[in-house]
mmCIF file with all atom_site columns, C-alpha atoms in Angstrom:
data_model
loop_
_atom_site.group_PDB
_atom_site.id
_atom_site.type_symbol
_atom_site.label_atom_id
_atom_site.label_alt_id
_atom_site.label_comp_id
_atom_site.label_asym_id
_atom_site.label_entity_id
_atom_site.label_seq_id
_atom_site.pdbx_PDB_ins_code
_atom_site.Cartn_x
_atom_site.Cartn_y
_atom_site.Cartn_z
_atom_site.occupancy
_atom_site.B_iso_or_equiv
_atom_site.pdbx_formal_charge
_atom_site.auth_seq_id
_atom_site.auth_comp_id
_atom_site.auth_asym_id
_atom_site.auth_atom_id
_atom_site.pdbx_PDB_model_num
ATOM 1   C CA . MET A 1 1   ? 111.497 88.383  81.816  1.00 0.00 ? 1   MET A CA 1
ATOM 2   C CA . ALA A 1 2   ? 108.713 88.535  84.908  1.00 0.00 ? 2   ALA A CA 1
ATOM 3   C CA . GLU A 1 3   ? 107.056 85.388  86.319  1.00 0.00 ? 3   GLU A CA 1
ATOM 4   C CA . ILE A 1 4   ? 103.468 87.018  87.308  1.00 0.00 ? 4   ILE A CA 1
ATOM 5   C CA . ARG A 1 5   ? 101.653 85.599  90.254  1.00 0.00 ? 5   ARG A CA 1
ATOM 6   C CA . PHE A 1 6   ? 98.633  86.590  90.992  1.00 0.00 ? 6   PHE A CA 1
ATOM 7   C CA . TYR A 1 7   ? 97.123  86.086  94.662  1.00 0.00 ? 7   TYR A CA 1
ATOM 8   C CA . HIS A 1 8   ? 93.111  86.360  94.910  1.00 0.00 ? 8   HIS A CA 1
ATOM 9   C CA . LEU A 1 9   ? 92.178  87.062  97.847  1.00 0.00 ? 9   LEU A CA 1
ATOM 10  C CA . GLN A 1 10  ? 89.595  85.982  99.811  1.00 0.00 ? 10  GLN A CA 1
ATOM 11  C CA . ARG A 1 11  ? 89.161  85.362  103.207 1.00 0.00 ? 11  ARG A CA 1
ATOM 12  C CA . GLN A 1 12  ? 92.041  87.448  104.861 1.00 0.00 ? 12  GLN A CA 1
ATOM 13  C CA . SER A 1 13  ? 92.585  91.844  103.542 1.00 0.00 ? 13  SER A CA 1
ATOM 14  C CA . LEU A 1 14  ? 95.158  92.711  102.439 1.00 0.00 ? 14  LEU A CA 1
ATOM 15  C CA . GLU A 1 15  ? 96.692  94.096  105.531 1.00 0.00 ? 15  GLU A CA 1
ATOM 16  C CA . GLU A 1 16  ? 96.945  90.188  106.443 1.00 0.00 ? 16  GLU A CA 1
ATOM 17  C CA . ALA A 1 17  ? 98.233  88.760  103.601 1.00 0.00 ? 17  ALA A CA 1
ATOM 18  C CA . LEU A 1 18  ? 100.613 91.237  102.601 1.00 0.00 ? 18  LEU A CA 1
ATOM 19  C CA . PRO A 1 19  ? 103.354 90.611  105.683 1.00 0.00 ? 19  PRO A CA 1
ATOM 20  C CA . LYS A 1 20  ? 103.330 86.828  104.980 1.00 0.00 ? 20  LYS A CA 1
ATOM 21  C CA . LEU A 1 21  ? 103.827 86.793  101.724 1.00 0.00 ? 21  LEU A CA 1
ATOM 22  C CA . MET A 1 22  ? 106.614 89.916  102.032 1.00 0.00 ? 22  MET A CA 1
ATOM 23  C CA . GLU A 1 23  ? 108.479 87.817  105.215 1.00 0.00 ? 23  GLU A CA 1
ATOM 24  C CA . LYS A 1 24  ? 108.037 84.657  102.517 1.00 0.00 ? 24  LYS A CA 1
ATOM 25  C CA . VAL A 1 25  ? 109.878 87.446  100.099 1.00 0.00 ? 25  VAL A CA 1
ATOM 26  C CA . HIS A 1 26  ? 112.487 88.523  102.029 1.00 0.00 ? 26  HIS A CA 1
ATOM 27  C CA . GLN A 1 27  ? 113.951 85.290  103.373 1.00 0.00 ? 27  GLN A CA 1
ATOM 28  C CA . ALA A 1 28  ? 114.602 84.101  99.544  1.00 0.00 ? 28  ALA A CA 1
ATOM 29  C CA . GLY A 1 29  ? 116.448 87.409  99.995  1.00 0.00 ? 29  GLY A CA 1
ATOM 30  C CA . LEU A 1 30  ? 114.674 89.389  97.346  1.00 0.00 ? 30  LEU A CA 1
ATOM 31  C CA . ARG A 1 31  ? 114.077 93.041  97.583  1.00 0.00 ? 31  ARG A CA 1
ATOM 32  C CA . ALA A 1 32  ? 111.006 93.926  96.685  1.00 0.00 ? 32  ALA A CA 1
ATOM 33  C CA . ILE A 1 33  ? 108.593 96.973  95.549  1.00 0.00 ? 33  ILE A CA 1
ATOM 34  C CA . ILE A 1 34  ? 105.556 97.236  97.133  1.00 0.00 ? 34  ILE A CA 1
ATOM 35  C CA . LYS A 1 35  ? 102.921 99.491  94.669  1.00 0.00 ? 35  LYS A CA 1
ATOM 36  C CA . ALA A 1 36  ? 99.860  100.859 95.441  1.00 0.00 ? 36  ALA A CA 1
ATOM 37  C CA . GLU A 1 37  ? 97.626  103.547 93.338  1.00 0.00 ? 37  GLU A CA 1
ATOM 38  C CA . ASN A 1 38  ? 97.050  105.637 96.627  1.00 0.00 ? 38  ASN A CA 1
ATOM 39  C CA . LYS A 1 39  ? 99.606  107.741 99.081  1.00 0.00 ? 39  LYS A CA 1
ATOM 40  C CA . ALA A 1 40  ? 96.619  105.998 101.284 1.00 0.00 ? 40  ALA A CA 1
ATOM 41  C CA . LEU A 1 41  ? 96.860  102.961 100.780 1.00 0.00 ? 41  LEU A CA 1
ATOM 42  C CA . VAL A 1 42  ? 100.633 103.031 100.919 1.00 0.00 ? 42  VAL A CA 1
ATOM 43  C CA . ASP A 1 43  ? 100.317 104.854 104.352 1.00 0.00 ? 43  ASP A CA 1
ATOM 44  C CA . THR A 1 44  ? 98.082  102.046 105.297 1.00 0.00 ? 44  THR A CA 1
ATOM 45  C CA . LEU A 1 45  ? 100.512 99.096  104.007 1.00 0.00 ? 45  LEU A CA 1
ATOM 46  C CA . ASP A 1 46  ? 103.362 100.590 105.964 1.00 0.00 ? 46  ASP A CA 1
ATOM 47  C CA . LYS A 1 47  ? 101.814 100.151 109.212 1.00 0.00 ? 47  LYS A CA 1
ATOM 48  C CA . ALA A 1 48  ? 101.141 96.627  108.940 1.00 0.00 ? 48  ALA A CA 1
ATOM 49  C CA . LEU A 1 49  ? 104.287 95.540  107.761 1.00 0.00 ? 49  LEU A CA 1
ATOM 50  C CA . TRP A 1 50  ? 105.281 97.256  110.905 1.00 0.00 ? 50  TRP A CA 1
ATOM 51  C CA . THR A 1 51  ? 102.468 96.349  113.186 1.00 0.00 ? 51  THR A CA 1
ATOM 52  C CA . TYR A 1 52  ? 101.572 92.846  111.993 1.00 0.00 ? 52  TYR A CA 1
ATOM 53  C CA . ASP A 1 53  ? 103.530 90.609  114.207 1.00 0.00 ? 53  ASP A CA 1
ATOM 54  C CA . ALA A 1 54  ? 105.618 91.149  117.386 1.00 0.00 ? 54  ALA A CA 1
ATOM 55  C CA . ASN A 1 55  ? 107.750 88.760  116.756 1.00 0.00 ? 55  ASN A CA 1
ATOM 56  C CA . SER A 1 56  ? 108.634 89.648  113.701 1.00 0.00 ? 56  SER A CA 1
ATOM 57  C CA . PHE A 1 57  ? 110.211 92.300  111.518 1.00 0.00 ? 57  PHE A CA 1
ATOM 58  C CA . ILE A 1 58  ? 110.401 93.264  107.731 1.00 0.00 ? 58  ILE A CA 1
ATOM 59  C CA . PRO A 1 59  ? 112.760 96.176  107.231 1.00 0.00 ? 59  PRO A CA 1
ATOM 60  C CA . HIS A 1 60  ? 111.359 98.438  104.775 1.00 0.00 ? 60  HIS A CA 1
ATOM 61  C CA . ASP A 1 61  ? 110.237 101.902 103.885 1.00 0.00 ? 61  ASP A CA 1
ATOM 62  C CA . LYS A 1 62  ? 107.872 103.745 101.805 1.00 0.00 ? 62  LYS A CA 1
ATOM 63  C CA . ASP A 1 63  ? 107.682 107.383 99.847  1.00 0.00 ? 63  ASP A CA 1
ATOM 64  C CA . GLY A 1 64  ? 109.965 110.062 101.129 1.00 0.00 ? 64  GLY A CA 1
ATOM 65  C CA . CYS A 1 65  ? 112.134 108.274 102.839 1.00 0.00 ? 65  CYS A CA 1
ATOM 66  C CA . LYS A 1 66  ? 115.505 109.059 103.272 1.00 0.00 ? 66  LYS A CA 1
ATOM 67  C CA . HIS A 1 67  ? 117.836 105.981 102.150 1.00 0.00 ? 67  HIS A CA 1
ATOM 68  C CA . PRO A 1 68  ? 115.399 104.656 99.800  1.00 0.00 ? 68  PRO A CA 1
ATOM 69  C CA . ALA A 1 69  ? 117.643 102.824 98.082  1.00 0.00 ? 69  ALA A CA 1
ATOM 70  C CA . GLU A 1 70  ? 119.372 100.602 101.158 1.00 0.00 ? 70  GLU A CA 1
ATOM 71  C CA . GLN A 1 71  ? 115.617 99.515  102.188 1.00 0.00 ? 71  GLN A CA 1
ATOM 72  C CA . PRO A 1 72  ? 114.989 95.810  100.822 1.00 0.00 ? 72  PRO A CA 1
ATOM 73  C CA . VAL A 1 73  ? 111.501 96.348  100.833 1.00 0.00 ? 73  VAL A CA 1
ATOM 74  C CA . PHE A 1 74  ? 109.620 100.134 99.861  1.00 0.00 ? 74  PHE A CA 1
ATOM 75  C CA . LEU A 1 75  ? 106.115 100.953 99.868  1.00 0.00 ? 75  LEU A CA 1
ATOM 76  C CA . THR A 1 76  ? 105.308 103.904 96.798  1.00 0.00 ? 76  THR A CA 1
ATOM 77  C CA . ILE A 1 77  ? 102.712 105.099 94.093  1.00 0.00 ? 77  ILE A CA 1
ATOM 78  C CA . THR A 1 78  ? 105.376 106.096 91.253  1.00 0.00 ? 78  THR A CA 1
ATOM 79  C CA . ASP A 1 79  ? 107.170 103.005 88.609  1.00 0.00 ? 79  ASP A CA 1
ATOM 80  C CA . GLU A 1 80  ? 111.124 104.324 90.357  1.00 0.00 ? 80  GLU A CA 1
ATOM 81  C CA . ASN A 1 81  ? 112.990 101.743 92.049  1.00 0.00 ? 81  ASN A CA 1
ATOM 82  C CA . PRO A 1 82  ? 114.944 103.332 94.308  1.00 0.00 ? 82  PRO A CA 1
ATOM 83  C CA . ASN A 1 83  ? 116.319 99.957  96.577  1.00 0.00 ? 83  ASN A CA 1
ATOM 84  C CA . ASP A 1 84  ? 117.106 97.352  92.823  1.00 0.00 ? 84  ASP A CA 1
ATOM 85  C CA . ALA A 1 85  ? 114.062 95.539  93.579  1.00 0.00 ? 85  ALA A CA 1
ATOM 86  C CA . ASN A 1 86  ? 113.948 92.323  92.092  1.00 0.00 ? 86  ASN A CA 1
ATOM 87  C CA . ALA A 1 87  ? 110.415 91.624  93.357  1.00 0.00 ? 87  ALA A CA 1
ATOM 88  C CA . LEU A 1 88  ? 107.143 93.584  92.573  1.00 0.00 ? 88  LEU A CA 1
ATOM 89  C CA . VAL A 1 89  ? 104.667 93.065  94.364  1.00 0.00 ? 89  VAL A CA 1
ATOM 90  C CA . LEU A 1 90  ? 101.497 94.840  92.987  1.00 0.00 ? 90  LEU A CA 1
ATOM 91  C CA . ILE A 1 91  ? 98.276  95.847  95.019  1.00 0.00 ? 91  ILE A CA 1
ATOM 92  C CA . ASN A 1 92  ? 95.257  95.937  94.153  1.00 0.00 ? 92  ASN A CA 1
ATOM 93  C CA . ALA A 1 93  ? 95.527  95.839  89.835  1.00 0.00 ? 93  ALA A CA 1
ATOM 94  C CA . ALA A 1 94  ? 98.144  99.134  90.285  1.00 0.00 ? 94  ALA A CA 1
ATOM 95  C CA . SER A 1 95  ? 100.407 99.332  86.817  1.00 0.00 ? 95  SER A CA 1
ATOM 96  C CA . TYR A 1 96  ? 103.572 99.705  86.918  1.00 0.00 ? 96  TYR A CA 1
ATOM 97  C CA . GLU A 1 97  ? 105.202 100.516 83.080  1.00 0.00 ? 97  GLU A CA 1
ATOM 98  C CA . LYS A 1 98  ? 108.365 97.760  83.320  1.00 0.00 ? 98  LYS A CA 1
ATOM 99  C CA . ILE A 1 99  ? 107.008 95.163  84.686  1.00 0.00 ? 99  ILE A CA 1
ATOM 100 C CA . GLU A 1 100 ? 109.543 92.908  82.703  1.00 0.00 ? 100 GLU A CA 1
ATOM 101 C CA . LYS A 1 101 ? 112.298 94.305  84.448  1.00 0.00 ? 101 LYS A CA 1
ATOM 102 C CA . PHE A 1 102 ? 111.766 92.297  87.401  1.00 0.00 ? 102 PHE A CA 1
ATOM 103 C CA . ASP A 1 103 ? 112.632 88.680  88.396  1.00 0.00 ? 103 ASP A CA 1
ATOM 104 C CA . ARG A 1 104 ? 109.235 88.207  90.371  1.00 0.00 ? 104 ARG A CA 1
ATOM 105 C CA . CYS A 1 105 ? 105.752 89.907  90.126  1.00 0.00 ? 105 CYS A CA 1
ATOM 106 C CA . LEU A 1 106 ? 103.239 89.565  92.769  1.00 0.00 ? 106 LEU A CA 1
ATOM 107 C CA . TYR A 1 107 ? 99.567  90.985  91.715  1.00 0.00 ? 107 TYR A CA 1
ATOM 108 C CA . MET A 1 108 ? 98.017  90.610  94.643  1.00 0.00 ? 108 MET A CA 1
ATOM 109 C CA . PHE A 1 109 ? 94.162  91.383  94.344  1.00 0.00 ? 109 PHE A CA 1
ATOM 110 C CA . ASP A 1 110 ? 90.782  91.752  96.991  1.00 0.00 ? 110 ASP A CA 1
ATOM 111 C CA . GLY A 1 111 ? 88.183  89.304  95.856  1.00 0.00 ? 111 GLY A CA 1
ATOM 112 C CA . ARG A 1 112 ? 85.510  91.293  96.626  1.00 0.00 ? 112 ARG A CA 1
ATOM 113 C CA . ASP A 1 113 ? 85.959  94.584  95.053  1.00 0.00 ? 113 ASP A CA 1
ATOM 114 C CA . GLU A 1 114 ? 83.966  93.890  91.517  1.00 0.00 ? 114 GLU A CA 1
ATOM 115 C CA . THR A 1 115 ? 86.067  96.318  89.948  1.00 0.00 ? 115 THR A CA 1
ATOM 116 C CA . ILE A 1 116 ? 89.634  94.976  90.994  1.00 0.00 ? 116 ILE A CA 1
ATOM 117 C CA . VAL A 1 117 ? 88.943  91.265  89.974  1.00 0.00 ? 117 VAL A CA 1
ATOM 118 C CA . SER A 1 118 ? 87.275  93.077  86.506  1.00 0.00 ? 118 SER A CA 1
ATOM 119 C CA . GLN A 1 119 ? 90.725  94.349  86.125  1.00 0.00 ? 119 GLN A CA 1
ATOM 120 C CA . ALA A 1 120 ? 93.116  91.766  87.940  1.00 0.00 ? 120 ALA A CA 1
ATOM 121 C CA . ARG A 1 121 ? 91.192  89.453  84.837  1.00 0.00 ? 121 ARG A CA 1
ATOM 122 C CA . THR A 1 122 ? 92.529  92.124  82.158  1.00 0.00 ? 122 THR A CA 1
ATOM 123 C CA . ASP A 1 123 ? 95.649  92.090  82.806  1.00 0.00 ? 123 ASP A CA 1
ATOM 124 C CA . TRP A 1 124 ? 95.864  88.405  82.899  1.00 0.00 ? 124 TRP A CA 1
ATOM 125 C CA . LYS A 1 125 ? 94.527  88.260  79.352  1.00 0.00 ? 125 LYS A CA 1
ATOM 126 C CA . ALA A 1 126 ? 97.263  90.637  78.235  1.00 0.00 ? 126 ALA A CA 1
ATOM 127 C CA . TYR A 1 127 ? 100.629 89.421  80.470  1.00 0.00 ? 127 TYR A CA 1
ATOM 128 C CA . LYS A 1 128 ? 98.965  85.851  78.753  1.00 0.00 ? 128 LYS A CA 1
ATOM 129 C CA . GLU A 1 129 ? 99.574  88.348  75.363  1.00 0.00 ? 129 GLU A CA 1
ATOM 130 C CA . LEU A 1 130 ? 102.887 89.284  76.065  1.00 0.00 ? 130 LEU A CA 1
ATOM 131 C CA . GLY A 1 131 ? 103.831 85.625  76.577  1.00 0.00 ? 131 GLY A CA 1
ATOM 132 C CA . LEU A 1 132 ? 105.052 86.088  80.214  1.00 0.00 ? 132 LEU A CA 1
ATOM 133 C CA . GLU A 1 133 ? 105.419 83.007  82.375  1.00 0.00 ? 133 GLU A CA 1
ATOM 134 C CA . MET A 1 134 ? 101.725 83.067  84.554  1.00 0.00 ? 134 MET A CA 1
ATOM 135 C CA . SER A 1 135 ? 100.249 81.799  87.521  1.00 0.00 ? 135 SER A CA 1
ATOM 136 C CA . TYR A 1 136 ? 96.967  81.114  90.032  1.00 0.00 ? 136 TYR A CA 1
ATOM 137 C CA . TRP A 1 137 ? 96.380  81.776  93.468  1.00 0.00 ? 137 TRP A CA 1
ATOM 138 C CA . GLN A 1 138 ? 93.892  81.374  96.009  1.00 0.00 ? 138 GLN A CA 1
ATOM 139 C CA . GLN A 1 139 ? 93.194  81.405  99.665  1.00 0.00 ? 139 GLN A CA 1
ATOM 140 C CA . ARG A 1 140 ? 92.979  78.517  101.568 1.00 0.00 ? 140 ARG A CA 1
ATOM 141 C CA . GLU A 1 141 ? 90.382  78.442  105.053 1.00 0.00 ? 141 GLU A CA 1
ATOM 142 C CA . ASN A 1 142 ? 93.187  78.745  106.459 1.00 0.00 ? 142 ASN A CA 1
ATOM 143 C CA . GLY A 1 143 ? 95.276  81.768  104.790 1.00 0.00 ? 143 GLY A CA 1
ATOM 144 C CA . GLY A 1 144 ? 97.849  80.230  102.916 1.00 0.00 ? 144 GLY A CA 1
ATOM 145 C CA . TRP A 1 145 ? 97.631  79.585  99.210  1.00 0.00 ? 145 TRP A CA 1
ATOM 146 C CA . GLU A 1 146 ? 96.334  77.213  96.527  1.00 0.00 ? 146 GLU A CA 1
ATOM 147 C CA . GLN A 1 147 ? 97.842  77.133  92.664  1.00 0.00 ? 147 GLN A CA 1
ATOM 148 C CA . LYS A 1 148 ? 94.838  76.902  91.350  1.00 0.00 ? 148 LYS A CA 1
ATOM 149 C CA . ALA A 1 149 ? 96.125  77.762  87.778  1.00 0.00 ? 149 ALA A CA 1
#
């Protein structure tokens, strides 16, 4: 059953925060699916993972690549898991039908968008009713994370 960590973005953009979290996921030896609701956001996140730090690299690719099974991190708009990921990253209240198939879920949402925040609250309640292990993280002033619940 998945452990779900809600990450409430308040101080950094998704493009700034996601690569740092993905570094930790990759360093922990996890394989990840990053699911967004549309191709434009997948393309934006792909670019962010390529360019966020000249001294770092997170191996990844996205929908349409030739070898999705070989990717430690895979960006998508579907509910497929072509790289046999054990971590799921849901971006801005994206949904995924079989969340319980993952060991860990990082639910990242933009705190500046009230529609997304509202959906995150709804999803929190729904996951809680399912009895999933959950935690809530807020950004610190310096961009790090602090567990609040």
